[in-house]
mmCIF file of C-alpha atoms in Angstrom:
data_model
loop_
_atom_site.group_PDB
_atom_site.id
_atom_site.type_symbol
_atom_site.label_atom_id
_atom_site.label_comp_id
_atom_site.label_asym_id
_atom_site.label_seq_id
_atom_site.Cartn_x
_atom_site.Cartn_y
_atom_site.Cartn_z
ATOM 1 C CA UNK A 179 -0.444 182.840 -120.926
ATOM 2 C CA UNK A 180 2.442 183.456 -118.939
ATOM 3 C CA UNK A 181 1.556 187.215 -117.997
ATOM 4 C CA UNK A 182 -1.565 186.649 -116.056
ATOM 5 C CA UNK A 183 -0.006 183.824 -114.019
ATOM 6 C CA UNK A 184 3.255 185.724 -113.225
ATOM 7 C CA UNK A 185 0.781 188.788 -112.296
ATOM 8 C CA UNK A 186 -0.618 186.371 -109.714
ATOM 9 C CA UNK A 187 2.542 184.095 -108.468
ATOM 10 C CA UNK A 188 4.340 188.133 -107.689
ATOM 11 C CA UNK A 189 1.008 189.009 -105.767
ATOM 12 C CA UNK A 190 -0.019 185.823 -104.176
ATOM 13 C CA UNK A 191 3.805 186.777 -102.737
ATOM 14 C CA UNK A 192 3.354 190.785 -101.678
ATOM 15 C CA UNK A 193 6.117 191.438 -104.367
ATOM 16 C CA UNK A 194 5.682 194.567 -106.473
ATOM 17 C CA UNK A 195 7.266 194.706 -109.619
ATOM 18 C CA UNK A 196 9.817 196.992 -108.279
ATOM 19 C CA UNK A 197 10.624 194.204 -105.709
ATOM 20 C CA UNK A 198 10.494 191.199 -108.211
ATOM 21 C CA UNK A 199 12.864 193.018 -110.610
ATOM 22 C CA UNK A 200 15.435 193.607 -107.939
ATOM 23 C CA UNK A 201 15.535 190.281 -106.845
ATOM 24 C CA UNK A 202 15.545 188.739 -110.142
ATOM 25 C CA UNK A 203 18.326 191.337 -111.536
ATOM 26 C CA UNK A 204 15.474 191.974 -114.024
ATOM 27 C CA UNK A 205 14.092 195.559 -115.143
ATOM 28 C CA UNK A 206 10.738 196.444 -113.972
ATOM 29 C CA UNK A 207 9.924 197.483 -117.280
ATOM 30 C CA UNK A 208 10.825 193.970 -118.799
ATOM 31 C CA UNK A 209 9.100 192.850 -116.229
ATOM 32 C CA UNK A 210 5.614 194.827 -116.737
ATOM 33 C CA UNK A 211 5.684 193.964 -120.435
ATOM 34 C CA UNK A 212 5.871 190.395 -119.697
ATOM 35 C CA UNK A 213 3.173 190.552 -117.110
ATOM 36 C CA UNK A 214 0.796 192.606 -120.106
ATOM 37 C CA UNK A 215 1.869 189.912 -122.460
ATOM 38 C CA UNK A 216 3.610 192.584 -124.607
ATOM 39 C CA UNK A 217 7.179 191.001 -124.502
ATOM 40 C CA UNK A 218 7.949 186.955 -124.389
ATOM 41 C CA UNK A 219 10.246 186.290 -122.319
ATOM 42 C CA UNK A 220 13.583 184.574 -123.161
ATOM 43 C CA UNK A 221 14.884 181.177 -121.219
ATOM 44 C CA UNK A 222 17.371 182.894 -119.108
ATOM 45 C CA UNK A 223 14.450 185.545 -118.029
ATOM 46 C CA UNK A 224 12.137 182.506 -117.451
ATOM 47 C CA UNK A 225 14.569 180.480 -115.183
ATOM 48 C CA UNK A 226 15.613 183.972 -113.093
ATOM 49 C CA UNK A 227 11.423 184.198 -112.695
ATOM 50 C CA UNK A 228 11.353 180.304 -111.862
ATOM 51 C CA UNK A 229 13.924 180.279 -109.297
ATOM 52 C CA UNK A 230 13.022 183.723 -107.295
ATOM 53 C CA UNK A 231 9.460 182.818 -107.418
ATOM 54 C CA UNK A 232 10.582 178.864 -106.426
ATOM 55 C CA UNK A 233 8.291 177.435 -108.880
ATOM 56 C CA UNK A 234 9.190 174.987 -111.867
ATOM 57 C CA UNK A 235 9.961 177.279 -115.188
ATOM 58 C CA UNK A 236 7.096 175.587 -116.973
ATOM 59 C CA UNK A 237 4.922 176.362 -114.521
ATOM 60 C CA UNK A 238 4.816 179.813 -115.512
ATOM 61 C CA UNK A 239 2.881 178.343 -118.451
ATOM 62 C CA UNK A 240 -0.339 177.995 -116.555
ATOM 63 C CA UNK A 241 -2.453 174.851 -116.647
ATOM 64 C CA UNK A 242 -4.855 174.455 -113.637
ATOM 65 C CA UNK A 243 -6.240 171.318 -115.139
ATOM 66 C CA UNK A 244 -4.900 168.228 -113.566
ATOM 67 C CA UNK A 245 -6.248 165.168 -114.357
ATOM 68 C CA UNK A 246 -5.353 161.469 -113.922
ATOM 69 C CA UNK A 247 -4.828 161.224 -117.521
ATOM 70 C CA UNK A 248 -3.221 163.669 -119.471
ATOM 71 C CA UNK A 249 -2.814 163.955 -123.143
ATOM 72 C CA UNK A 250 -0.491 166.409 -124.771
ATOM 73 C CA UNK A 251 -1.599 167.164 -128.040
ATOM 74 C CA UNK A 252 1.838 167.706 -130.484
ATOM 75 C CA UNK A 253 -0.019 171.120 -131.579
ATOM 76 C CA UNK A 254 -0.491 172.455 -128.364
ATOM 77 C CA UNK A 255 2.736 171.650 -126.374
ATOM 78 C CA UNK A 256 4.296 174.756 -124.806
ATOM 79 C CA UNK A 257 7.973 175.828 -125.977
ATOM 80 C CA UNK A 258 10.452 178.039 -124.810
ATOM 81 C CA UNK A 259 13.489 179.173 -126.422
ATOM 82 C CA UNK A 260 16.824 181.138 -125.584
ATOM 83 C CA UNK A 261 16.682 184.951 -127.271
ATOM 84 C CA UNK A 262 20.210 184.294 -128.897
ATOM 85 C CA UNK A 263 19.378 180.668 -130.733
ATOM 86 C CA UNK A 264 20.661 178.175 -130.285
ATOM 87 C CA UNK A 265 18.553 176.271 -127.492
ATOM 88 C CA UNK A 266 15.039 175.500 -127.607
ATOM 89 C CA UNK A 267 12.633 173.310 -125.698
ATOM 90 C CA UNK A 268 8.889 171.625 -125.552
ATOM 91 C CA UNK A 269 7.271 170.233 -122.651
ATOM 92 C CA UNK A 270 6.089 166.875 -124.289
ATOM 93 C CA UNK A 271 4.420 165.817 -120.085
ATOM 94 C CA UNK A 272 1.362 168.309 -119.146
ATOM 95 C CA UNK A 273 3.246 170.489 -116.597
ATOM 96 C CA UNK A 274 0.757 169.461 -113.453
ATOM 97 C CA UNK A 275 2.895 166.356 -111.983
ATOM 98 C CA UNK A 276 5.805 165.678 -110.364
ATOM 99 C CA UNK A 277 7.796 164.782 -113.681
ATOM 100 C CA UNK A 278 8.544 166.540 -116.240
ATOM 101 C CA UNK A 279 9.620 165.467 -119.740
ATOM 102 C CA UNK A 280 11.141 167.884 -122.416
ATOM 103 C CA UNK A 281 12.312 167.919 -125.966
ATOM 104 C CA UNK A 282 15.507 169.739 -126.676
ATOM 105 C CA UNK A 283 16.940 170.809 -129.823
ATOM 106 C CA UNK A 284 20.498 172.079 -129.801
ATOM 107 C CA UNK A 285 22.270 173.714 -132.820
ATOM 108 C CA UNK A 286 25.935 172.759 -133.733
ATOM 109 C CA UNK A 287 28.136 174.670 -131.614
ATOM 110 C CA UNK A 288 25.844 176.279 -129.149
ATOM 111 C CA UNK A 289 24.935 175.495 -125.101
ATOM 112 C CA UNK A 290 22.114 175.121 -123.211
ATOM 113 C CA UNK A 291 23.194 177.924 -121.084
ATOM 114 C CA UNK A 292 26.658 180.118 -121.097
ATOM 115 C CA UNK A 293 27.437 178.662 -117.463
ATOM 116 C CA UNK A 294 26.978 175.466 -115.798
ATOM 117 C CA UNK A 295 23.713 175.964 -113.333
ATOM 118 C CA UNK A 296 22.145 173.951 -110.907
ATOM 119 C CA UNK A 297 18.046 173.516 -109.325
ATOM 120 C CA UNK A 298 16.793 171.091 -107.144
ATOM 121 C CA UNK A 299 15.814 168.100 -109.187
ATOM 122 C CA UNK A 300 17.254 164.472 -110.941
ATOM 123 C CA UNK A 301 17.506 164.048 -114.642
ATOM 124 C CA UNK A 302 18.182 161.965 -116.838
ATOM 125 C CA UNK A 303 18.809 162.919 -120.664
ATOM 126 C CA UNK A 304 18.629 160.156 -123.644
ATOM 127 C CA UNK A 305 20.621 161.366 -127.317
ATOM 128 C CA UNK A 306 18.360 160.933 -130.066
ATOM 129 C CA UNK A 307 19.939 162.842 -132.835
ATOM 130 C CA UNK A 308 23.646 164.307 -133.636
ATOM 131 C CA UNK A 309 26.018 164.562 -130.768
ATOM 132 C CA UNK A 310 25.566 165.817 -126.855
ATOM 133 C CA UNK A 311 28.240 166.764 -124.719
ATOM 134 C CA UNK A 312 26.726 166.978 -121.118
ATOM 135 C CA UNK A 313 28.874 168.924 -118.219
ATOM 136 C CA UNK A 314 28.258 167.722 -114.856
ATOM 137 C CA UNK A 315 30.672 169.518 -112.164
ATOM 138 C CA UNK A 316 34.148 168.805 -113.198
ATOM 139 C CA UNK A 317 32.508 165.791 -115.728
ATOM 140 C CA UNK A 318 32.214 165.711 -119.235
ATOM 141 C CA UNK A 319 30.181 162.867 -121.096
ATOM 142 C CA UNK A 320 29.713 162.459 -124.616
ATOM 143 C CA UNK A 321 26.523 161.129 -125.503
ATOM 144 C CA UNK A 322 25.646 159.863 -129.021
ATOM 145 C CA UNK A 323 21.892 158.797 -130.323
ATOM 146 C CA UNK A 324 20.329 156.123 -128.131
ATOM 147 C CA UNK A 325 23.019 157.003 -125.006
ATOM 148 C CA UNK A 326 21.961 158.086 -122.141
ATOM 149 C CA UNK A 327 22.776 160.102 -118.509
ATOM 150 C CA UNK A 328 21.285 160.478 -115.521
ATOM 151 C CA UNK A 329 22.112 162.989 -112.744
ATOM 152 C CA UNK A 330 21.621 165.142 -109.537
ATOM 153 C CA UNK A 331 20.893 168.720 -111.178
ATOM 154 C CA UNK A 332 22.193 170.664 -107.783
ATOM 155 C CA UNK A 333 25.336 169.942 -109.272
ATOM 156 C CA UNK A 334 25.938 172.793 -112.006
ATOM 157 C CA UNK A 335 25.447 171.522 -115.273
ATOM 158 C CA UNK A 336 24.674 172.357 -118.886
ATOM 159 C CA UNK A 337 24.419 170.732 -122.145
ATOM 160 C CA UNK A 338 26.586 171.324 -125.721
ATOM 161 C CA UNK A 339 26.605 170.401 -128.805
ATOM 162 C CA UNK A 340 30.034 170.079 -130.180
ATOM 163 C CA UNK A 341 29.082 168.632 -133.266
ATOM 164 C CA UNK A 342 27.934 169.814 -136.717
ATOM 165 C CA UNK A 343 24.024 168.875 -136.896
ATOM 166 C CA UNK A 344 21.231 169.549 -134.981
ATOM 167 C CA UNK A 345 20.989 167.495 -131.386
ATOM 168 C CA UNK A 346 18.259 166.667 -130.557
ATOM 169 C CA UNK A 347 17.602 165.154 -127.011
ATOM 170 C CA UNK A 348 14.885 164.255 -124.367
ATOM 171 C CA UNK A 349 15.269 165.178 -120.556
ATOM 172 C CA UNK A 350 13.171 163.711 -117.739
ATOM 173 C CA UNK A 351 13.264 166.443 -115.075
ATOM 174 C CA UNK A 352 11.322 165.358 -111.263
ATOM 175 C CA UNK A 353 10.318 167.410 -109.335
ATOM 176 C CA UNK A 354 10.231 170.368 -112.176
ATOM 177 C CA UNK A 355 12.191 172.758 -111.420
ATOM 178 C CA UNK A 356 13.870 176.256 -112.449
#
């Protein structure tokens, strides 16, 4: 799914791969194999792609049908994951609005990203499960099940779990962003 539509966002730009991969930092043969759907690409690969291409990561999942209604279906929402572990997450909204609502699942002693990094967007993150320490600039807030956090996301930011379970957590992203 993603191929096809990164094939298109690059082209609908005048980017060749070449051009893509330099700006991205990304090798134009990772590149190609994403864009033949040979490789999947890993979280930090999609948010590199998201943020050069100024489109919201799960766009890059391609879903041209809006509606006024949308129902996600639990067996068909689209995840993404981080190469190393660690961090994964599913799009519970249906990616064609101007919110976006996630599932994350963090494992003891790992981060949603090795630095703090910042898009253009508001979010606000409830605990449902084990513990969640959220970074926010020079701000660290330690969220248990049921707590909750809202922020501006141009300030860096990240999430860890410090604990010794799984956390799990939901984050309500608008606009979606990289």
């Amino acid at each position: 799914m993603i191929g096809p539509h990164l094939r298109e966002l690059r082209q609908k730009r005048n980017l060749t791969l070449k051009q893509l991969a330099e700006l991205t930092g990304l090798s134009t043969g990772l590149l190609s194999q994403v864009e033949r759907s040979i490789h999947d690409p890993s979280l930090e690969t999609l948010r590199r792609l998201a943020k050069t291409l100024e489109v919201p990561l799960f766009s890059l999942f391609a879903e041209d049908d809006v509606q006024q209604v949308a129902v996600v279906r639990r067996e068909r929402r689209m995840k993404v994951g981080s190469p190393h572990g660690g961090i994964g997450y599913t799009r519970l909204s249906p990616g064609s609005g101007r919110l976006e609502l996630l599932e994350g699942r963090l494992e003891p002693g790992a981060a949603s990203s090795e630095e703090p990094w910042s898009h253009p967007s508001e979010e606000c993150v409830l605990a449902q499960a084990g513990e969640l320490l959220v970074e926010v600039g020079d701000s660290r807030i330690r969220l248990e099940p049921g707590d909750s956090c809202y922020f501006d996301s141009r300030v860096p930011h990240r999430f860890i779990n410090p604990g010794t379970d799984t956390a799990t957590f939901l984050v309500s992203v608008t606009p979606p962003s990289y």
